[in-house]
Short mmCIF file of C-alpha atoms in Angstrom, two decimals:
data_model
loop_
_atom_site.label_atom_id
_atom_site.label_comp_id
_atom_site.label_asym_id
_atom_site.label_seq_id
_atom_site.Cartn_x
_atom_site.Cartn_y
_atom_site.Cartn_z
CA MET A 1 -7.23 -37.69 21.57
CA ALA A 2 -3.87 -35.89 21.54
CA ALA A 3 -2.78 -34.35 18.23
CA ALA A 4 -0.35 -36.45 16.28
CA GLU A 5 3.10 -34.89 16.12
CA PRO A 6 6.09 -35.49 13.81
CA LEU A 7 9.07 -37.56 15.11
CA SER A 8 11.78 -35.73 17.01
CA PRO A 9 14.87 -34.89 14.95
CA ALA A 10 16.89 -37.66 16.73
CA GLU A 11 14.19 -40.24 15.92
CA ALA A 12 13.96 -39.19 12.32
CA GLU A 13 17.72 -39.29 11.85
CA ALA A 14 17.78 -42.80 13.40
CA LEU A 15 15.14 -44.02 10.95
CA VAL A 16 16.89 -42.40 7.93
CA ARG A 17 20.21 -44.00 8.97
CA ALA A 18 18.55 -47.40 9.27
CA LEU A 19 17.44 -47.39 5.60
CA ARG A 20 19.30 -50.10 3.65
CA GLY A 21 18.99 -51.66 0.27
CA THR A 22 17.40 -55.10 0.50
CA GLU A 23 17.59 -58.15 -1.67
CA LEU A 24 14.56 -59.22 -3.74
CA ARG A 25 14.44 -62.75 -2.20
CA ASP A 26 14.23 -61.18 1.36
CA ALA A 27 10.88 -59.37 0.59
CA GLY A 28 8.48 -60.00 3.50
CA GLY A 29 11.19 -61.41 5.81
CA LYS A 30 12.00 -60.06 9.29
CA GLY A 31 14.82 -57.71 8.18
CA TRP A 32 12.75 -56.50 5.24
CA LEU A 33 9.77 -55.79 7.59
CA ARG A 34 12.00 -53.70 9.76
CA GLN A 35 12.95 -51.68 6.67
CA HIS A 36 9.24 -51.28 5.77
CA GLU A 37 8.52 -49.99 9.33
CA CYS A 38 11.21 -47.32 8.82
CA VAL A 39 9.74 -46.29 5.49
CA GLU A 40 6.21 -46.21 6.84
CA LYS A 41 7.13 -44.10 9.86
CA LEU A 42 9.13 -41.65 7.74
CA ASN A 43 6.22 -41.48 5.27
CA MET A 44 3.76 -40.43 8.08
CA HIS A 45 6.44 -38.12 9.54
CA ALA A 46 6.98 -36.41 6.17
CA ILE A 47 3.22 -35.70 5.73
CA LEU A 48 2.95 -34.35 9.32
CA SER A 49 6.04 -32.25 8.96
CA ALA A 50 4.96 -30.85 5.59
CA SER A 51 1.54 -29.83 7.09
CA ALA A 52 3.43 -27.97 9.80
CA GLY A 53 5.98 -26.40 7.41
CA GLN A 54 8.87 -28.29 8.98
CA GLU A 55 9.77 -30.70 6.16
CA GLN A 56 13.29 -29.29 5.41
CA LEU A 57 15.02 -31.31 8.10
CA LEU A 58 13.86 -34.69 6.62
CA ILE A 59 14.93 -33.54 3.19
CA GLU A 60 18.35 -32.64 4.53
CA LEU A 61 18.67 -35.95 6.37
CA LEU A 62 17.79 -38.01 3.27
CA VAL A 63 20.26 -36.04 1.14
CA SER A 64 23.14 -35.86 3.62
CA HIS A 65 22.96 -39.57 4.38
CA ALA A 66 22.56 -40.47 0.67
CA LYS A 67 19.31 -42.27 1.14
CA ILE A 68 17.41 -41.00 -1.93
CA PRO A 69 19.17 -43.60 -4.20
CA VAL A 70 18.33 -46.29 -1.54
CA LEU A 71 14.67 -45.36 -1.73
CA VAL A 72 14.74 -45.37 -5.55
CA GLY A 73 16.43 -48.84 -5.49
CA GLU A 74 13.75 -50.12 -3.01
CA LEU A 75 11.04 -48.79 -5.32
CA ILE A 76 12.40 -50.49 -8.39
CA SER A 77 12.88 -53.75 -6.41
CA ALA A 78 9.29 -53.52 -5.20
CA GLU A 79 8.01 -53.11 -8.78
CA LEU A 80 10.03 -56.06 -10.03
CA TRP A 81 8.69 -58.27 -7.12
CA LYS A 82 5.19 -57.30 -8.05
CA HIS A 83 5.59 -58.17 -11.73
CA LYS A 84 7.99 -61.16 -11.46
CA VAL A 85 7.51 -62.91 -8.08
CA PHE A 86 3.89 -62.12 -7.04
CA PRO A 87 2.27 -63.89 -10.08
CA VAL A 88 4.32 -66.95 -9.44
CA LEU A 89 3.46 -66.89 -5.75
CA CYS A 90 -0.23 -66.81 -6.58
CA ARG A 91 0.13 -69.90 -8.81
CA LEU A 92 1.92 -72.13 -6.32
CA GLU A 93 -0.44 -75.07 -5.39
CA ASP A 94 1.04 -75.60 -1.94
CA PHE A 95 0.64 -72.03 -0.87
CA HIS A 96 -2.10 -71.70 1.75
CA PRO A 97 -1.28 -68.78 4.00
CA ARG A 98 -2.93 -68.20 7.40
CA SER A 99 -3.21 -64.52 6.57
CA THR A 100 -2.80 -62.55 3.38
CA PHE A 101 -1.81 -59.42 5.23
CA PRO A 102 2.02 -60.04 4.99
CA ILE A 103 1.66 -60.13 1.19
CA TYR A 104 -0.49 -57.02 1.19
CA VAL A 105 2.39 -55.24 3.20
CA VAL A 106 4.89 -56.10 0.45
CA LEU A 107 2.45 -54.76 -2.21
CA HIS A 108 1.89 -51.68 -0.09
CA HIS A 109 5.62 -51.03 0.28
CA GLU A 110 5.78 -49.51 -3.25
CA ALA A 111 2.98 -47.10 -2.48
CA SER A 112 4.67 -46.05 0.80
CA ILE A 113 7.95 -45.27 -0.98
CA ILE A 114 6.38 -43.32 -3.84
CA ASN A 115 4.33 -41.36 -1.39
CA LEU A 116 7.40 -40.48 0.70
CA LEU A 117 9.29 -39.39 -2.44
CA GLU A 118 6.34 -37.31 -3.64
CA THR A 119 6.02 -35.51 -0.30
CA VAL A 120 9.80 -34.80 -0.24
CA PHE A 121 9.88 -33.61 -3.88
CA PHE A 122 6.72 -31.46 -3.46
CA HIS A 123 8.14 -29.60 -0.51
CA LYS A 124 11.48 -29.45 -2.15
CA GLU A 125 10.13 -27.19 -5.06
CA LEU A 126 -4.90 -59.41 -3.34
CA GLN A 127 -5.80 -58.78 -6.86
CA LYS A 128 -8.39 -56.11 -6.22
CA GLN A 129 -6.11 -54.51 -3.55
CA ALA A 130 -3.18 -54.71 -6.01
CA GLU A 131 -5.15 -53.07 -8.82
CA MET A 132 -6.31 -50.25 -6.55
CA MET A 133 -2.76 -49.69 -5.34
CA GLU A 134 -1.47 -49.71 -8.88
CA PHE A 135 -3.94 -47.00 -9.76
CA GLU A 136 -2.87 -44.82 -6.78
CA ILE A 137 0.88 -45.44 -7.43
CA SER A 138 0.38 -44.30 -11.04
CA LEU A 139 -1.23 -41.08 -9.88
CA LYS A 140 1.65 -40.53 -7.45
CA ALA A 141 4.07 -41.16 -10.31
CA LEU A 142 2.28 -38.49 -12.36
CA SER A 143 2.80 -36.01 -9.53
CA VAL A 144 6.50 -37.01 -9.24
CA LEU A 145 6.88 -36.56 -13.09
CA ARG A 146 5.52 -33.04 -12.88
CA PHE A 147 8.07 -32.07 -10.21
CA ILE A 148 10.86 -33.54 -12.32
CA THR A 149 9.77 -31.49 -15.30
CA ASP A 150 9.85 -28.37 -13.13
CA GLN A 151 13.61 -28.75 -13.33
CA VAL A 152 13.76 -29.57 -17.02
CA GLY A 153 16.57 -27.10 -17.55
CA SER A 154 18.94 -29.01 -15.27
CA LEU A 155 18.12 -32.49 -16.39
CA PRO A 156 20.83 -34.66 -18.08
CA LEU A 157 20.56 -34.69 -21.82
CA SER A 158 19.94 -38.50 -21.89
CA ALA A 159 17.04 -38.13 -19.40
CA LEU A 160 15.42 -35.40 -21.50
CA THR A 161 15.81 -37.50 -24.70
CA ARG A 162 14.21 -40.52 -23.04
CA MET A 163 11.22 -38.46 -21.77
CA LEU A 164 10.55 -36.74 -25.01
CA ASN A 165 11.42 -39.21 -27.78
CA THR A 166 11.92 -42.64 -26.23
CA HIS A 167 8.77 -42.58 -24.22
CA ASN A 168 6.98 -39.63 -25.99
CA LEU A 169 5.59 -38.19 -22.79
CA PRO A 170 3.82 -35.25 -24.47
CA CYS A 171 1.61 -37.68 -26.46
CA LEU A 172 1.08 -39.81 -23.42
CA LEU A 173 -0.17 -36.82 -21.48
CA VAL A 174 -2.52 -35.93 -24.30
CA GLU A 175 -4.11 -39.37 -23.79
CA LEU A 176 -4.53 -38.58 -20.08
CA VAL A 177 -6.25 -35.30 -20.97
CA GLU A 178 -8.53 -37.05 -23.40
CA HIS A 179 -9.50 -40.10 -21.23
CA CYS A 180 -8.99 -38.64 -17.75
CA PRO A 181 -8.84 -41.95 -15.75
CA TRP A 182 -9.52 -40.14 -12.46
CA SER A 183 -13.08 -39.30 -13.46
CA CYS A 184 -15.98 -41.58 -14.28
CA ARG A 185 -19.71 -41.74 -14.54
CA GLU A 186 -21.34 -44.44 -12.38
CA ALA A 187 -25.06 -45.02 -11.86
CA GLY A 188 -25.79 -41.65 -13.53
CA LYS A 189 -23.50 -39.77 -11.15
CA PHE A 190 -20.31 -38.05 -12.18
CA LYS A 191 -17.34 -38.89 -9.92
CA LYS A 192 -13.74 -37.73 -9.59
CA PHE A 193 -10.88 -39.32 -7.68
CA GLU A 194 -9.14 -36.90 -5.26
CA ASN A 195 -7.36 -37.18 -1.99
CA GLY A 196 -7.46 -40.98 -2.12
CA THR A 197 -11.18 -41.47 -2.65
CA TRP A 198 -13.85 -41.14 -5.27
CA HIS A 199 -16.23 -38.21 -4.77
CA VAL A 200 -19.56 -37.47 -6.41
CA VAL A 201 -19.28 -34.12 -8.20
CA PRO A 202 -22.33 -31.87 -8.30
CA PRO A 203 -23.19 -30.41 -11.72
CA GLU A 204 -21.99 -26.92 -10.90
CA ASP A 205 -18.45 -28.22 -10.07
CA GLN A 206 -17.95 -30.71 -12.91
CA MET A 207 -15.84 -28.17 -14.88
CA LYS A 208 -13.67 -27.42 -11.92
CA MET A 209 -10.01 -28.47 -12.29
CA THR A 210 -8.78 -31.12 -9.85
CA LYS A 211 -5.13 -31.39 -8.58
CA LEU A 212 -4.53 -34.33 -11.01
CA ASP A 213 -5.85 -32.30 -13.96
CA GLY A 214 -3.53 -29.49 -12.91
CA GLN A 215 -0.48 -31.85 -12.72
CA VAL A 216 -1.04 -33.01 -16.29
CA TRP A 217 -1.39 -29.46 -17.74
CA LEU A 218 1.57 -28.17 -15.79
CA THR A 219 3.68 -31.13 -17.01
CA LEU A 220 2.61 -30.41 -20.60
CA LEU A 221 3.54 -26.69 -20.11
CA ASN A 222 7.00 -27.67 -18.86
CA LEU A 223 7.61 -30.13 -21.70
CA LEU A 224 6.19 -28.15 -24.68
CA LEU A 225 7.16 -24.48 -23.86
CA SER A 226 10.68 -24.85 -22.50
CA PRO A 227 13.41 -24.07 -25.10
CA GLU A 228 15.30 -27.28 -24.13
CA CYS A 229 12.37 -29.46 -24.97
CA GLN A 230 11.38 -27.69 -28.17
CA HIS A 231 14.90 -28.15 -29.51
CA LYS A 232 14.81 -31.95 -28.76
CA TYR A 233 11.22 -33.02 -29.46
CA HIS A 234 10.24 -34.54 -32.79
CA PHE A 235 7.31 -32.45 -33.97
CA ASP A 236 6.51 -34.89 -36.79
CA GLY A 237 3.07 -35.34 -38.41
CA PHE A 238 1.77 -37.82 -35.81
CA ASN A 239 3.03 -35.90 -32.76
CA LYS A 240 1.70 -32.64 -34.16
CA SER A 241 -1.77 -34.00 -34.78
CA GLN A 242 -1.87 -35.50 -31.27
CA LEU A 243 -0.83 -32.26 -29.62
CA LEU A 244 -3.35 -30.25 -31.58
CA LYS A 245 -6.12 -32.26 -29.91
CA LEU A 246 -5.39 -30.18 -26.78
CA ARG A 247 -7.01 -27.10 -28.35
CA ALA A 248 -10.47 -28.60 -27.89
CA PHE A 249 -9.84 -28.76 -24.12
CA LEU A 250 -8.51 -25.21 -23.64
CA THR A 251 -11.90 -23.63 -22.89
CA ASP A 252 -12.41 -20.26 -21.25
CA VAL A 253 -13.35 -22.02 -18.00
CA LEU A 254 -10.05 -23.94 -17.95
CA LEU A 255 -8.02 -20.80 -18.87
CA ASP A 256 -9.70 -18.88 -15.98
CA GLN A 257 -8.54 -21.60 -13.55
CA LEU A 258 -4.97 -21.86 -14.91
CA PRO A 259 -4.07 -18.64 -16.76
CA ASN A 260 -0.60 -19.99 -17.73
CA LEU A 261 -2.39 -22.18 -20.33
CA VAL A 262 -2.89 -18.99 -22.48
CA GLU A 263 0.78 -19.47 -23.55
CA MET A 264 0.06 -23.07 -24.54
CA GLN A 265 -2.96 -21.89 -26.49
CA ARG A 266 -0.74 -19.49 -28.46
CA PHE A 267 1.84 -22.14 -28.99
CA LEU A 268 -0.65 -24.61 -30.35
CA SER A 269 -2.19 -21.97 -32.66
CA HIS A 270 1.27 -21.30 -34.05
CA LEU A 271 1.99 -25.04 -34.37
CA ALA A 272 -1.17 -25.55 -36.40
CA VAL A 273 -0.02 -23.22 -39.21
CA THR A 274 3.73 -23.80 -39.20
CA GLU A 275 6.21 -26.61 -39.63
CA PRO A 276 8.61 -26.62 -36.70
CA ALA A 277 12.35 -26.95 -37.50
CA PRO A 278 13.63 -30.62 -37.24
CA PRO A 279 15.24 -31.43 -33.94
CA LYS A 280 18.99 -31.25 -33.66
CA LYS A 281 20.69 -34.59 -34.35
CA ASP A 282 23.10 -34.42 -31.44
CA LEU A 283 25.05 -37.46 -30.31
CA VAL A 284 23.35 -38.80 -27.14
CA LEU A 285 25.11 -41.34 -24.93
CA GLU A 286 22.06 -42.68 -23.23
CA GLN A 287 22.42 -44.18 -19.71
CA VAL A 288 20.74 -47.53 -19.20
CA PRO A 289 18.54 -48.14 -16.12
CA VAL A 290 21.37 -49.43 -13.96
CA ILE A 291 19.43 -50.40 -10.86
CA TRP A 292 16.60 -52.21 -12.83
CA ASP A 293 19.03 -54.09 -15.00
CA HIS A 294 21.20 -55.14 -11.94
CA ILE A 295 18.22 -56.56 -10.06
CA LEU A 296 16.82 -58.24 -13.17
CA LYS A 297 20.13 -59.89 -14.14
CA LYS A 298 20.73 -61.04 -10.65
CA ASN A 299 17.35 -62.79 -10.34
CA THR A 300 16.34 -63.80 -13.88
CA GLY A 301 15.42 -67.49 -13.95
CA LYS A 302 15.03 -67.54 -10.18
CA TRP A 303 11.51 -66.16 -9.78
CA GLU A 304 9.94 -69.47 -8.77
CA ALA A 305 12.79 -70.28 -6.41
CA ILE A 306 12.34 -66.79 -4.82
CA ALA A 307 8.61 -67.35 -4.51
CA LYS A 308 9.04 -70.73 -2.82
CA HIS A 309 11.73 -69.28 -0.44
CA GLN A 310 9.38 -66.45 0.52
CA VAL A 311 6.47 -68.91 1.05
CA LYS A 312 8.62 -70.82 3.51
CA HIS A 313 10.36 -68.00 5.29
CA ALA A 314 8.09 -64.96 5.00
CA PHE A 315 4.47 -65.74 4.07
CA SER A 316 3.75 -68.76 6.15
CA PRO A 317 4.18 -67.49 9.76
CA THR A 318 3.03 -69.46 12.71
CA GLU A 319 0.14 -68.14 14.79
CA GLU A 320 2.58 -66.89 17.42
CA GLU A 321 4.75 -65.14 14.84
CA LEU A 322 1.63 -63.57 13.29
CA LYS A 323 0.49 -62.16 16.65
CA LEU A 324 3.96 -60.76 17.32
CA GLN A 325 4.10 -59.14 13.91
CA ALA A 326 0.58 -57.81 14.41
CA ARG A 327 1.79 -55.97 17.43
CA ARG A 328 4.57 -54.41 15.50
CA TRP A 329 2.19 -53.38 12.76
CA ALA A 330 -0.16 -51.86 15.31
CA GLN A 331 2.76 -49.66 16.49
CA THR A 332 3.85 -48.79 12.96
CA TYR A 333 0.39 -47.94 11.68
CA SER A 334 -0.46 -45.71 14.65
CA LEU A 335 -4.22 -45.01 14.60
CA ASP A 336 -3.75 -41.60 16.09
CA VAL A 337 -1.29 -40.62 13.35
CA LEU A 338 -3.43 -42.12 10.59
CA GLU A 339 -6.48 -40.28 11.86
CA ALA A 340 -4.58 -37.01 11.83
CA LEU A 341 -3.68 -37.60 8.18
CA ALA A 342 -7.26 -38.63 7.15
CA PRO A 343 -9.03 -35.77 5.24
CA ASP A 344 -12.49 -36.65 6.73
CA LYS A 345 -13.66 -37.11 10.31
CA PRO A 346 -14.60 -40.63 11.33
CA ARG A 347 -18.23 -41.82 10.64
CA CYS A 348 -20.46 -44.14 12.63
CA ARG A 349 -20.24 -47.78 11.42
CA VAL A 350 -23.99 -48.17 11.81
CA CYS A 351 -25.68 -44.92 10.71
CA GLY A 352 -22.83 -43.06 8.96
CA VAL A 353 -23.12 -39.79 10.92
CA GLU A 354 -19.99 -38.10 12.39
CA ALA A 355 -18.64 -40.26 15.27
CA ALA A 356 -16.80 -39.44 18.49
CA LYS A 357 -16.70 -42.85 20.20
CA ARG A 358 -14.40 -45.74 19.31
CA CYS A 359 -14.42 -49.39 20.33
CA SER A 360 -12.10 -49.53 23.36
CA ARG A 361 -10.86 -53.07 22.59
CA CYS A 362 -9.75 -53.01 18.97
CA ARG A 363 -9.92 -49.19 18.47
CA ASN A 364 -10.86 -49.91 14.90
CA GLU A 365 -14.55 -49.10 14.66
CA TRP A 366 -16.29 -45.78 15.34
CA TYR A 367 -19.82 -45.05 16.64
CA CYS A 368 -21.94 -41.95 17.27
CA THR A 369 -23.69 -43.42 20.34
CA ARG A 370 -23.45 -46.46 22.65
CA ALA A 371 -26.72 -47.63 21.16
CA CYS A 372 -25.16 -47.94 17.72
CA GLN A 373 -22.16 -49.73 19.22
CA ILE A 374 -24.41 -52.31 20.96
CA GLN A 375 -26.44 -52.77 17.83
CA HIS A 376 -23.29 -53.59 15.77
CA TRP A 377 -21.61 -55.66 18.50
CA GLN A 378 -22.72 -59.11 17.27
CA LYS A 379 -21.35 -58.48 13.82
CA HIS A 380 -18.21 -56.81 15.11
CA ARG A 381 -17.39 -59.24 17.93
CA THR A 382 -15.33 -61.82 16.02
CA ALA A 383 -13.15 -59.25 14.27
CA CYS A 384 -12.84 -57.30 17.51
CA ASP A 385 -11.55 -60.41 19.38
CA LEU A 386 -8.93 -61.10 16.75
CA LEU A 387 -7.69 -57.48 16.66
CA ALA A 388 -7.71 -57.22 20.45
CA ARG A 389 -5.68 -60.41 20.87
CA ALA A 390 -3.22 -59.28 18.16
CA SER A 391 -2.60 -55.98 19.94
CA GLY A 392 -2.57 -57.45 23.38
CA SER A 393 -5.63 -55.52 24.50
CA ALA A 394 -7.52 -56.75 27.50
CA GLY A 395 -10.29 -54.16 27.51
CA THR A 396 -14.04 -54.80 27.22
CA LEU A 397 -16.82 -53.30 25.15
#
């Protein structure tokens, strides 16, 4: 298999230029799907470019063509669709789709955009599926938040006030440190979520800091130790008591892994015995969330009408339209590119060992030997036929 490569500069620019803001009612439609294909290809291109140290061109294209606001608008629109239209869609009695994949693509759109933004920012210095995506999107949002706080000195005053006092992010981050939603104990085994999957952590590594742990602590460092934040944050009795909970987590093991936390340890010790000066009562003209409000006002009271429109025009395709769209999805979600992005090597569908052979018809299942492939064929045959027909494959087992 040839190594997956990023898009050429001309291809990347064409995709960036093609990005457009879409209407909420058009989600899942033909024009919207073309937009999603652009986002998905740019997302994969961003990751491949970053791994090769060539991400600067994509950043320059998104900035020079003013597409960052477009992506943010699409992200907000996707979230509103998920909260306002999707629940109505699920309640419609006459909605019986041939396939739920078109709806999954709309839900997945939010994850694709936030992942693209995270990759760009980093190198710039249904229900079950929906819940899992919500979890992963939240973790990506945490990462994006950390990169925003890296530039806390250049943030607008209204943005800083919203982060510190409207939403009280420092106390919210304390809750994440306390409850750590990316770790759990299941069937007597300790697991942590990292690189998109849950991993069993051996006892000797259970105190090891993960990337997500690091993002939380670095964000807290940025928010609590910068002079701009200390002048604006309300260190009242409740906030002070919440922040002092962090002292129990600042162990020697943690400090060895992230030495910068020694400064936070000193700050918390000082906070425990002093009363910080009250924050300055400056006049703050706070900006409202313009994009969110615009989309909300434009569509309020129309959620059911939008859902019915999308059932008719987007989520009830004919068999021929579904096959045609499946071919486009197969081109967009290139297996070779996805495999290059995967952290682990493929495993045999039957015995689980490392696999080197793939079904030549659907190219979806992996096997270590032909014997395992033949053993699994009866179970795999129906799905294989559907995938092969959708992709136009005429191969055989």
